[in-house]
mmCIF file of the C-alpha atoms, coordinates in Angstrom:
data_MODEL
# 
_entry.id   MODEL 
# 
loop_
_atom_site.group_PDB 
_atom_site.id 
_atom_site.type_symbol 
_atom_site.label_atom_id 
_atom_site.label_alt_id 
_atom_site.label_comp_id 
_atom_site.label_asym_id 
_atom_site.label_entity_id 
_atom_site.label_seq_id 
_atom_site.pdbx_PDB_ins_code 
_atom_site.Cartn_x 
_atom_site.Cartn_y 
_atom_site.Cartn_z 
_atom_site.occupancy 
_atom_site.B_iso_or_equiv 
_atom_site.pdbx_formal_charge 
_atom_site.auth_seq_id 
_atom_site.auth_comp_id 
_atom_site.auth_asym_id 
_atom_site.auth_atom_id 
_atom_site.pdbx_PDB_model_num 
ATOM 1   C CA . UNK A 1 1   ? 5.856   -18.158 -2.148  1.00 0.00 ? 1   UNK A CA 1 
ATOM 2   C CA . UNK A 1 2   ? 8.657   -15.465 -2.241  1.00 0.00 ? 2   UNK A CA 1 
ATOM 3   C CA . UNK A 1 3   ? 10.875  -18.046 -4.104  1.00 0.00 ? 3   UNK A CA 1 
ATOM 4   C CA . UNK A 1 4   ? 7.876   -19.266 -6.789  1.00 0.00 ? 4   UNK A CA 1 
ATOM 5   C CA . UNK A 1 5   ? 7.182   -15.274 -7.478  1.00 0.00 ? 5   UNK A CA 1 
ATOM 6   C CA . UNK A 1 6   ? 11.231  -14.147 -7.899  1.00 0.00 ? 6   UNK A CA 1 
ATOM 7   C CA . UNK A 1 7   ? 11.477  -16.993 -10.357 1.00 0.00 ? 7   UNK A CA 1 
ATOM 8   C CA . UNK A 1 8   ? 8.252   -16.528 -12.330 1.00 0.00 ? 8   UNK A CA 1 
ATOM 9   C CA . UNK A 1 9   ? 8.585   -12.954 -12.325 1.00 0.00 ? 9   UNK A CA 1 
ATOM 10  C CA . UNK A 1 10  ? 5.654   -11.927 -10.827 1.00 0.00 ? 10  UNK A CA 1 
ATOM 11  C CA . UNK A 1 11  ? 4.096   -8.251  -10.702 1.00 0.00 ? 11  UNK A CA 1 
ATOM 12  C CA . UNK A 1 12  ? 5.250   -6.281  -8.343  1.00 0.00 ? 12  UNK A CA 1 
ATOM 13  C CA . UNK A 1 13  ? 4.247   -2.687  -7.402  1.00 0.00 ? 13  UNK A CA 1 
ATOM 14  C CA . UNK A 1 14  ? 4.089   -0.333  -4.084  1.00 0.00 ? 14  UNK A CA 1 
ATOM 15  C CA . UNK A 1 15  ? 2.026   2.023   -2.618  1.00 0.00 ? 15  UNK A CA 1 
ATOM 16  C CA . UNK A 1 16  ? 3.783   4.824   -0.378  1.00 0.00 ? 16  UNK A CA 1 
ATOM 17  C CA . UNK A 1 17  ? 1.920   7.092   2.069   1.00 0.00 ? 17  UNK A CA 1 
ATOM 18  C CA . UNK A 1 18  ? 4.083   10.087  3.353   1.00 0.00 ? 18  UNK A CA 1 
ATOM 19  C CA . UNK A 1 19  ? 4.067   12.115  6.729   1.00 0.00 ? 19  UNK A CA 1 
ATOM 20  C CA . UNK A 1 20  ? 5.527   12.438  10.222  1.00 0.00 ? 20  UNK A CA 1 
ATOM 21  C CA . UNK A 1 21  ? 3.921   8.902   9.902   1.00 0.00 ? 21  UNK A CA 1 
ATOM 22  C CA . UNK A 1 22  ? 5.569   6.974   6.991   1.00 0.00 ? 22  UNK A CA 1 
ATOM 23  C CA . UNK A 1 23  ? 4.269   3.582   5.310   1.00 0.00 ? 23  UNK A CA 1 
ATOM 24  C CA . UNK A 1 24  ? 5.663   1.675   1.971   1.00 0.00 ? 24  UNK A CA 1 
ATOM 25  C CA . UNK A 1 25  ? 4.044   -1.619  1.087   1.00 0.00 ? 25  UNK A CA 1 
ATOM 26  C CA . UNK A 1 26  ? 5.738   -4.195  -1.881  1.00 0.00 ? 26  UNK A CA 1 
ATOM 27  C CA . UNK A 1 27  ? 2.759   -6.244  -3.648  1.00 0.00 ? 27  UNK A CA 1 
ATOM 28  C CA . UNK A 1 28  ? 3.611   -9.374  -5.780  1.00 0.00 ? 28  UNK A CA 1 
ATOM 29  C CA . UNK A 1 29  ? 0.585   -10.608 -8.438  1.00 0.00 ? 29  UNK A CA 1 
ATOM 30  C CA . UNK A 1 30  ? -0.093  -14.356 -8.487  1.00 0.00 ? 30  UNK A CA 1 
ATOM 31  C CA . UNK A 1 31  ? -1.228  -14.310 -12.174 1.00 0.00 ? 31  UNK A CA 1 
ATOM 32  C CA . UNK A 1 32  ? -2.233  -18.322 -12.249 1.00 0.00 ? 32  UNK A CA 1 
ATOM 33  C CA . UNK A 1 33  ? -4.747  -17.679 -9.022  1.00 0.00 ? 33  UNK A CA 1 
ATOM 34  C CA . UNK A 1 34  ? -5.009  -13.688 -9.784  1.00 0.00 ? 34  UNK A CA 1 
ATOM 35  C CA . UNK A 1 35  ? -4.075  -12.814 -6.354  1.00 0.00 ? 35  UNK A CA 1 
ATOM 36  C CA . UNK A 1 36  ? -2.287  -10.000 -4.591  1.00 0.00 ? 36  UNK A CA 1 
ATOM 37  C CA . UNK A 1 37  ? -0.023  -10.749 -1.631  1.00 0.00 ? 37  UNK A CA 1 
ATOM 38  C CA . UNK A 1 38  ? 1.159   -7.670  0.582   1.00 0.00 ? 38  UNK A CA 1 
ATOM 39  C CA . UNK A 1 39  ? 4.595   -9.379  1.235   1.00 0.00 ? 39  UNK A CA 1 
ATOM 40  C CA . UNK A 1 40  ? 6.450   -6.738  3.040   1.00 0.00 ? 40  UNK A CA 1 
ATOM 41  C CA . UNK A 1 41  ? 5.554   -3.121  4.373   1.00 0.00 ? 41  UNK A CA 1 
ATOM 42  C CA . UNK A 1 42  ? 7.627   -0.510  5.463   1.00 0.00 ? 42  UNK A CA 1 
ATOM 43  C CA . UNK A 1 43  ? 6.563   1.918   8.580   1.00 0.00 ? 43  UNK A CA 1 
ATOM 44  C CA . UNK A 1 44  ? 8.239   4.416   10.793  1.00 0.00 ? 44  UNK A CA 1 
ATOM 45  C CA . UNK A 1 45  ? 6.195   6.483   12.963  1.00 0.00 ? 45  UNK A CA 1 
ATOM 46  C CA . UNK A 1 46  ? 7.098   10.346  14.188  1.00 0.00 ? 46  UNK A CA 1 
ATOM 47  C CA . UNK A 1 47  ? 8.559   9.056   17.192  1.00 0.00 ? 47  UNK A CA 1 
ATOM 48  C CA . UNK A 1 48  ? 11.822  10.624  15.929  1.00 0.00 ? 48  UNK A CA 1 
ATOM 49  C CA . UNK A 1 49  ? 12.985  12.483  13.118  1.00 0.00 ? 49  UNK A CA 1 
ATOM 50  C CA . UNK A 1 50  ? 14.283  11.033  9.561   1.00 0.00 ? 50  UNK A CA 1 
ATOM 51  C CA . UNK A 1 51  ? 14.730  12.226  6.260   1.00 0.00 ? 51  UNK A CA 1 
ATOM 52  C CA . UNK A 1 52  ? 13.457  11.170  2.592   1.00 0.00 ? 52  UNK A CA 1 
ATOM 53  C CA . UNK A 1 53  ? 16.843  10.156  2.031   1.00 0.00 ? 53  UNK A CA 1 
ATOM 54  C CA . UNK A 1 54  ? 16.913  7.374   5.066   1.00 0.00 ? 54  UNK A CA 1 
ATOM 55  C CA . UNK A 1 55  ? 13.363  6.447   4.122   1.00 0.00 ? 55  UNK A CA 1 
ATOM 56  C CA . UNK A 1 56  ? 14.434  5.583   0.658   1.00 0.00 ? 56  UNK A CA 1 
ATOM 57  C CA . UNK A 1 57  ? 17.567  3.922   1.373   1.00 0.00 ? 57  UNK A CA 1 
ATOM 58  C CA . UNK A 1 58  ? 15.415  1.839   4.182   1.00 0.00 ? 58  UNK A CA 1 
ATOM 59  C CA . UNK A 1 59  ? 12.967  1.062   1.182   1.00 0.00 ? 59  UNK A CA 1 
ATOM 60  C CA . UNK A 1 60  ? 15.863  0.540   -1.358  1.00 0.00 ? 60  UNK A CA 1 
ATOM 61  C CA . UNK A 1 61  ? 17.329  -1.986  1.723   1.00 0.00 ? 61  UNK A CA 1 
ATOM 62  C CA . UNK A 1 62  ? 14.628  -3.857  2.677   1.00 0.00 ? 62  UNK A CA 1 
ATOM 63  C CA . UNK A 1 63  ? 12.943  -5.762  0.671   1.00 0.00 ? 63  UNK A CA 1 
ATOM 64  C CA . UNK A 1 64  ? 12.960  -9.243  0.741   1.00 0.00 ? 64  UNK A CA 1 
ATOM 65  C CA . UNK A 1 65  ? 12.361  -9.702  -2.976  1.00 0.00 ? 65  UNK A CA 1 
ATOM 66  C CA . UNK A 1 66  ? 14.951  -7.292  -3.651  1.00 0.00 ? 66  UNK A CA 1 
ATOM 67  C CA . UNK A 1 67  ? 14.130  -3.616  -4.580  1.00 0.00 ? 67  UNK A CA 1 
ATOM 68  C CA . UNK A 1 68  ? 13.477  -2.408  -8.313  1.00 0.00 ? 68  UNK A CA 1 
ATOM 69  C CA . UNK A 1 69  ? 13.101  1.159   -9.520  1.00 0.00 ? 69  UNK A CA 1 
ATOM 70  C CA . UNK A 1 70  ? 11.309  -0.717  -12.628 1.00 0.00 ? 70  UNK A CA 1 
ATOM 71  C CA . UNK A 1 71  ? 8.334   -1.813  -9.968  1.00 0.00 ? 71  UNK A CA 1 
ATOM 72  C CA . UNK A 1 72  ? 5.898   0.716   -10.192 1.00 0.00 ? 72  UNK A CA 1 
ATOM 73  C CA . UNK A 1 73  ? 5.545   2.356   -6.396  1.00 0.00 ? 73  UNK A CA 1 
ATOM 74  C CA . UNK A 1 74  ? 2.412   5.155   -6.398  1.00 0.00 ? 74  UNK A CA 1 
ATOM 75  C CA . UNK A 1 75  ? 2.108   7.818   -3.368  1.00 0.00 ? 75  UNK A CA 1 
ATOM 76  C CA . UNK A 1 76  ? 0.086   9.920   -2.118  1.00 0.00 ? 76  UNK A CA 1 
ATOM 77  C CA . UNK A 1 77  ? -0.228  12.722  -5.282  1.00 0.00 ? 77  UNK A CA 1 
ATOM 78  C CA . UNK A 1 78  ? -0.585  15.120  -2.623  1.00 0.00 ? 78  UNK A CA 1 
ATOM 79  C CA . UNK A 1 79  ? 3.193   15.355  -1.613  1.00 0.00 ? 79  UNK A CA 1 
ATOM 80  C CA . UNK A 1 80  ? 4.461   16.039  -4.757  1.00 0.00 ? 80  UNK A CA 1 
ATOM 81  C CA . UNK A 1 81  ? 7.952   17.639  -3.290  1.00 0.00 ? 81  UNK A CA 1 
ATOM 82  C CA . UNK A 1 82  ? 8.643   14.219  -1.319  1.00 0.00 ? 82  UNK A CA 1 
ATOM 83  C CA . UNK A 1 83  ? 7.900   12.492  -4.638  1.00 0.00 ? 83  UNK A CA 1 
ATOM 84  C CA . UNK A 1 84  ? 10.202  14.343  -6.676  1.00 0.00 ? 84  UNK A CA 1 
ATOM 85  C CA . UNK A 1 85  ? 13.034  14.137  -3.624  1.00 0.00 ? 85  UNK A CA 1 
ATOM 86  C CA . UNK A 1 86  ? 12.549  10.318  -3.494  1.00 0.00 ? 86  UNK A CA 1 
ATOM 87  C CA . UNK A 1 87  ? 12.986  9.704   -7.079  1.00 0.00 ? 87  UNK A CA 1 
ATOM 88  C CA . UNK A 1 88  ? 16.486  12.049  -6.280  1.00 0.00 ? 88  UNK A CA 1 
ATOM 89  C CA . UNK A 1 89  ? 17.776  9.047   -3.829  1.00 0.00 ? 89  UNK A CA 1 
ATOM 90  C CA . UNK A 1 90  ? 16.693  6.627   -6.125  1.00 0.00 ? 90  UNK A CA 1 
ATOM 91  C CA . UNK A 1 91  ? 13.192  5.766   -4.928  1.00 0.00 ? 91  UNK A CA 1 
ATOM 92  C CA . UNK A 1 92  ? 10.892  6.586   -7.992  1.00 0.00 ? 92  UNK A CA 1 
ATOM 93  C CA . UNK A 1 93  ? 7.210   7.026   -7.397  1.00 0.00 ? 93  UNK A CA 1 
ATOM 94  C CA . UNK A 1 94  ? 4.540   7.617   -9.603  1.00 0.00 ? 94  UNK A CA 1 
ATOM 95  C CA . UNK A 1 95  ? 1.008   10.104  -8.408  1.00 0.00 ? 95  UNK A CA 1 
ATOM 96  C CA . UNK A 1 96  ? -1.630  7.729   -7.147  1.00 0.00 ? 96  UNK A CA 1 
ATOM 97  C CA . UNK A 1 97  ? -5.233  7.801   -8.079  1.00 0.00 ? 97  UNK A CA 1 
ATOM 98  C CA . UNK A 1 98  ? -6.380  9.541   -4.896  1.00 0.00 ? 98  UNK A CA 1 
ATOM 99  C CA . UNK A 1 99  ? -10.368 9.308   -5.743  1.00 0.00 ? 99  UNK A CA 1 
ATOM 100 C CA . UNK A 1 100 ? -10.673 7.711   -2.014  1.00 0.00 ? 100 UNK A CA 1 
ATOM 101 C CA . UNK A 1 101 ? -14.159 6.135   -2.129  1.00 0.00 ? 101 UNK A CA 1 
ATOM 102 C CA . UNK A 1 102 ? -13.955 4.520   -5.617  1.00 0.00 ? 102 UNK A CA 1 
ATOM 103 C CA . UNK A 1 103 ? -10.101 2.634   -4.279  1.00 0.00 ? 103 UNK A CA 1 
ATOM 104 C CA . UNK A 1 104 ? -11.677 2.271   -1.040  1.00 0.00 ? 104 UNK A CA 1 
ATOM 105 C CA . UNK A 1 105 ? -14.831 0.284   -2.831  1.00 0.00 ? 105 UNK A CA 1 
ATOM 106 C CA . UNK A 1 106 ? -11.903 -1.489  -4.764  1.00 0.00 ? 106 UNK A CA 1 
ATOM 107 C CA . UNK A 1 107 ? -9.349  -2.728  -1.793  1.00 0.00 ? 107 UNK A CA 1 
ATOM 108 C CA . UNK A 1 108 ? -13.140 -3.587  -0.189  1.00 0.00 ? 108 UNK A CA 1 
ATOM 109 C CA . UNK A 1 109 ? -14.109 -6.163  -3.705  1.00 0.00 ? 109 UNK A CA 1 
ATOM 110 C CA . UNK A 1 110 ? -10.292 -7.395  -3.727  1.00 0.00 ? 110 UNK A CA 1 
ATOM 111 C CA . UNK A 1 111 ? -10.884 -8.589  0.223   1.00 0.00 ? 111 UNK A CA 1 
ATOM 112 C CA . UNK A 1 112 ? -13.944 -10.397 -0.744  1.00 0.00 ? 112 UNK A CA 1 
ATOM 113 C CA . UNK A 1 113 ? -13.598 -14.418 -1.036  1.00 0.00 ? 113 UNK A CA 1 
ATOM 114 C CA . UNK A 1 114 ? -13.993 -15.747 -4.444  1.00 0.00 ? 114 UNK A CA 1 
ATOM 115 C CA . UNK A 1 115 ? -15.758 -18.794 -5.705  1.00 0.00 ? 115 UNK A CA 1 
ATOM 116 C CA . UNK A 1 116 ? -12.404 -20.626 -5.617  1.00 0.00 ? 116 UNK A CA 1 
ATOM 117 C CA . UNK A 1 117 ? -12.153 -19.940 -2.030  1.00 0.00 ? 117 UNK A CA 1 
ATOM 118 C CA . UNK A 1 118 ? -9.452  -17.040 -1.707  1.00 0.00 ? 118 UNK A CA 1 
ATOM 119 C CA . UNK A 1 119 ? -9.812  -13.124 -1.616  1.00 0.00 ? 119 UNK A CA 1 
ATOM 120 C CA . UNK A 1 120 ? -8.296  -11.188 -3.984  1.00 0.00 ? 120 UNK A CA 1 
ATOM 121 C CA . UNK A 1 121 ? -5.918  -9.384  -1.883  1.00 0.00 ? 121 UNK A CA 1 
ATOM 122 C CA . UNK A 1 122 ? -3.889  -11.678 0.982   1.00 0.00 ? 122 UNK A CA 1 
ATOM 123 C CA . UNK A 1 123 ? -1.559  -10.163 3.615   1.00 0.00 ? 123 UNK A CA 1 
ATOM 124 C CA . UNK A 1 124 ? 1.339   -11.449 4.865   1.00 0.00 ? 124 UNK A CA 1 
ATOM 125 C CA . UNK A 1 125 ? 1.637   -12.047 8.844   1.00 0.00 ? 125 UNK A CA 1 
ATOM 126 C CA . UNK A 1 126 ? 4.739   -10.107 8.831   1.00 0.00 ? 126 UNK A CA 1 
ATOM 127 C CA . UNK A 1 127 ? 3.218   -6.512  7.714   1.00 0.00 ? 127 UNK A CA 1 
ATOM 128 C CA . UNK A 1 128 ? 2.016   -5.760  11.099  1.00 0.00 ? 128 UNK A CA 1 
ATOM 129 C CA . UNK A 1 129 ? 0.877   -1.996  10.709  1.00 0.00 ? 129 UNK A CA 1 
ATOM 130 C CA . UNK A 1 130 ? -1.357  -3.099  7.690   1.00 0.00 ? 130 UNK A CA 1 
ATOM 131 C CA . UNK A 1 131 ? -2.962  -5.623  9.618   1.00 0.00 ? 131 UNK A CA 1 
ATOM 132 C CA . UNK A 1 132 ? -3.495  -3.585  12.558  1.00 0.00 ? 132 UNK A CA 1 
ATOM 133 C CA . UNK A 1 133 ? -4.808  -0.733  10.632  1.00 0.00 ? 133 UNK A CA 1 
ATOM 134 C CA . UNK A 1 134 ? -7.232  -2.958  8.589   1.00 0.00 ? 134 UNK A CA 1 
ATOM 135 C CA . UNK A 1 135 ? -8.797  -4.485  11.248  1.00 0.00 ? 135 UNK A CA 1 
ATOM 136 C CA . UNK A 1 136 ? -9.740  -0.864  12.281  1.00 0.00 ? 136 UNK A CA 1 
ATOM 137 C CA . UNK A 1 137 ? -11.125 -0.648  9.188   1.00 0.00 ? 137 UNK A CA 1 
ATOM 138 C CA . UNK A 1 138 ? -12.048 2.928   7.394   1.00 0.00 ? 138 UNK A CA 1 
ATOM 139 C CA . UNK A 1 139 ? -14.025 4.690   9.968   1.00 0.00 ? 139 UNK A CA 1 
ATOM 140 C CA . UNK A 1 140 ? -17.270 7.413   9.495   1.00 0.00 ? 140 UNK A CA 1 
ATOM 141 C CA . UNK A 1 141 ? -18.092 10.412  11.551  1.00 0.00 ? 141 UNK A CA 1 
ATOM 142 C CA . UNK A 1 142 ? -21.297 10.107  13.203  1.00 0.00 ? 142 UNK A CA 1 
ATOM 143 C CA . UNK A 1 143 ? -23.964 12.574  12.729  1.00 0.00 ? 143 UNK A CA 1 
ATOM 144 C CA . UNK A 1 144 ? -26.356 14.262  14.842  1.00 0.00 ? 144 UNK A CA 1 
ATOM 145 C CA . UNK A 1 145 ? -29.200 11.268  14.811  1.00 0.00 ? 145 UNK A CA 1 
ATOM 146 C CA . UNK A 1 146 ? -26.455 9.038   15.386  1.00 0.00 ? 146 UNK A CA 1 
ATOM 147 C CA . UNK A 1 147 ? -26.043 6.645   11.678  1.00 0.00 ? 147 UNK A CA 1 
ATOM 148 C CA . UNK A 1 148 ? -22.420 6.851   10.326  1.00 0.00 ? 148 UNK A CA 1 
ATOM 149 C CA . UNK A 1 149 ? -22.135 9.482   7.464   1.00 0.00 ? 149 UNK A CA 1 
ATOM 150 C CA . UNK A 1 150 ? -20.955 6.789   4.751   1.00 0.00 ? 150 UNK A CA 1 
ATOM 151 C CA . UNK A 1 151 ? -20.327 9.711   2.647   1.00 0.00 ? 151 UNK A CA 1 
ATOM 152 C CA . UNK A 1 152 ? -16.683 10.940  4.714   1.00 0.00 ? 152 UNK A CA 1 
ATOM 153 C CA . UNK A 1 153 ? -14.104 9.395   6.103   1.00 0.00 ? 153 UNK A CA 1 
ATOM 154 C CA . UNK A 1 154 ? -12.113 10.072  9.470   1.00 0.00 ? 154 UNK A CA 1 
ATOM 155 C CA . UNK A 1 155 ? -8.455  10.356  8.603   1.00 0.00 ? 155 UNK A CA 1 
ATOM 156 C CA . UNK A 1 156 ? -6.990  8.998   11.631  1.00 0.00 ? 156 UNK A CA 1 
ATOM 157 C CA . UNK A 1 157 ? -4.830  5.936   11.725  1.00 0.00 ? 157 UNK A CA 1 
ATOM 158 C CA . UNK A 1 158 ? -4.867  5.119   7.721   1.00 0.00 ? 158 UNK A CA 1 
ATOM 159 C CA . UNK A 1 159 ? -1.669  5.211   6.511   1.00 0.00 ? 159 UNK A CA 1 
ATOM 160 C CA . UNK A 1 160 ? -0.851  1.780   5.677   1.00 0.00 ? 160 UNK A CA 1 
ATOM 161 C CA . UNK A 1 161 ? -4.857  1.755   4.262   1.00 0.00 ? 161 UNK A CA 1 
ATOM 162 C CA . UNK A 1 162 ? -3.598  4.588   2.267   1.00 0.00 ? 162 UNK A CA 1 
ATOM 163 C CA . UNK A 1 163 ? -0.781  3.178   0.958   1.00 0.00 ? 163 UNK A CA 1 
ATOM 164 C CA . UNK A 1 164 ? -2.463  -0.193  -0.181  1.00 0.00 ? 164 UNK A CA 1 
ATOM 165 C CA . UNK A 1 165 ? -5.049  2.070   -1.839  1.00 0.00 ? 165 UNK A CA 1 
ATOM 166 C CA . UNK A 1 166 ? -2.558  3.899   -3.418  1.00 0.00 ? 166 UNK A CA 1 
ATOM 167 C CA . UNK A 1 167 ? -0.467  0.972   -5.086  1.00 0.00 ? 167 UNK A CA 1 
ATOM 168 C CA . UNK A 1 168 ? -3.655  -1.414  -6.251  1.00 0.00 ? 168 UNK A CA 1 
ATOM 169 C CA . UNK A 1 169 ? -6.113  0.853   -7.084  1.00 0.00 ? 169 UNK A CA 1 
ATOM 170 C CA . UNK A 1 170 ? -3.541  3.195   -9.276  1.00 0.00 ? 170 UNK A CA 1 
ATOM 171 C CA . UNK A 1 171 ? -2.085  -0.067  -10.728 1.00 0.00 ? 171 UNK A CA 1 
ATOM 172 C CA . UNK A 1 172 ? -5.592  -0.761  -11.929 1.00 0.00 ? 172 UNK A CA 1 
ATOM 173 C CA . UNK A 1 173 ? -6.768  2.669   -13.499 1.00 0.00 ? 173 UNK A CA 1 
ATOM 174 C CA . UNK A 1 174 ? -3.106  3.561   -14.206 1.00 0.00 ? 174 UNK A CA 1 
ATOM 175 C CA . UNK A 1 175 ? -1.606  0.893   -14.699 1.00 0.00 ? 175 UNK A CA 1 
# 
């Protein structure tokens, strides 16, 4: 599949989350079967210390398809000094659409199976921290009479979720 999208040129864009916590996530678009595929993800947790400058040069490294500055990458538009520093070691990366409930609706449609059988949105069995972080799912605090308040979300645990937020719902109201 990596091979079929480097020849045919697919889409590819990247959603970046930033923190003691940090996740990047590269997305290729089938356009024949208008499918997503998170092919390869990025994470390093706080466990120790690292700069901007190793995190883009990891990012810059890494990727299997071969990193380009011309792929869109959006991040969280909340860390607007890391944004400007990546784009300084070569890493740019554009404000995200942060309107949370709207991209979380959206990543929610593009899981759904279609008619022809697939979901919008696959994810490869290499991006481990996605995966694990998904299957948590977005999670509600609990109010007094005990029903989820649907209305917030707990910000624990969501940084690859943040990320693929980030990089397909900006690509879609961005663009």
């Amino acid at each position: 599949l990596l091979k079929k999208a480097k020849e045919e040129q697919w889409t590819r864009i990247a959603g970046t989350d930033f923190g003691s916590n940090f996740w990047d996530g590269c997305f290729m678009f089938d356009r024949d079967r208008k499918i997503w595929y998170l092919y390869h993800e990025y994470w390093y947790s706080s466990e120790h210390d690292l700069t901007l400058k190793d995190h883009a040069t990891n990012i810059r490294t890494k990727d299997p398809l071969v990193f380009s500055s011309n792929s869109a990458r959006y991040g969280d538009p909340t860390a607007r000094q890391a944004i400007v520093d990546m784009e300084d070691y070569g890493v740019p990366i554009f404000q995200a659409n942060n309107d949370v409930y709207t991209g979380i609706s959206y990543i929610k449609l593009l899981f759904r199976v279609r008619p022809d059988g697939y979901p919008g949105l696959r994810i490869f069995s290499t991006c481990v921290r996605a995966r694990f972080e998904l299957s948590k799912g977005y999670k509600h605090p609990i109010m007094k009479d005990g029903t989820p308040n649907t209305d917030l979300v707990v910000k624990k645990d969501d940084h690859a979720v943040d990320g693929i937020r980030y990089a397909l719902y900006s690509h879609k109201t961005i663009g």
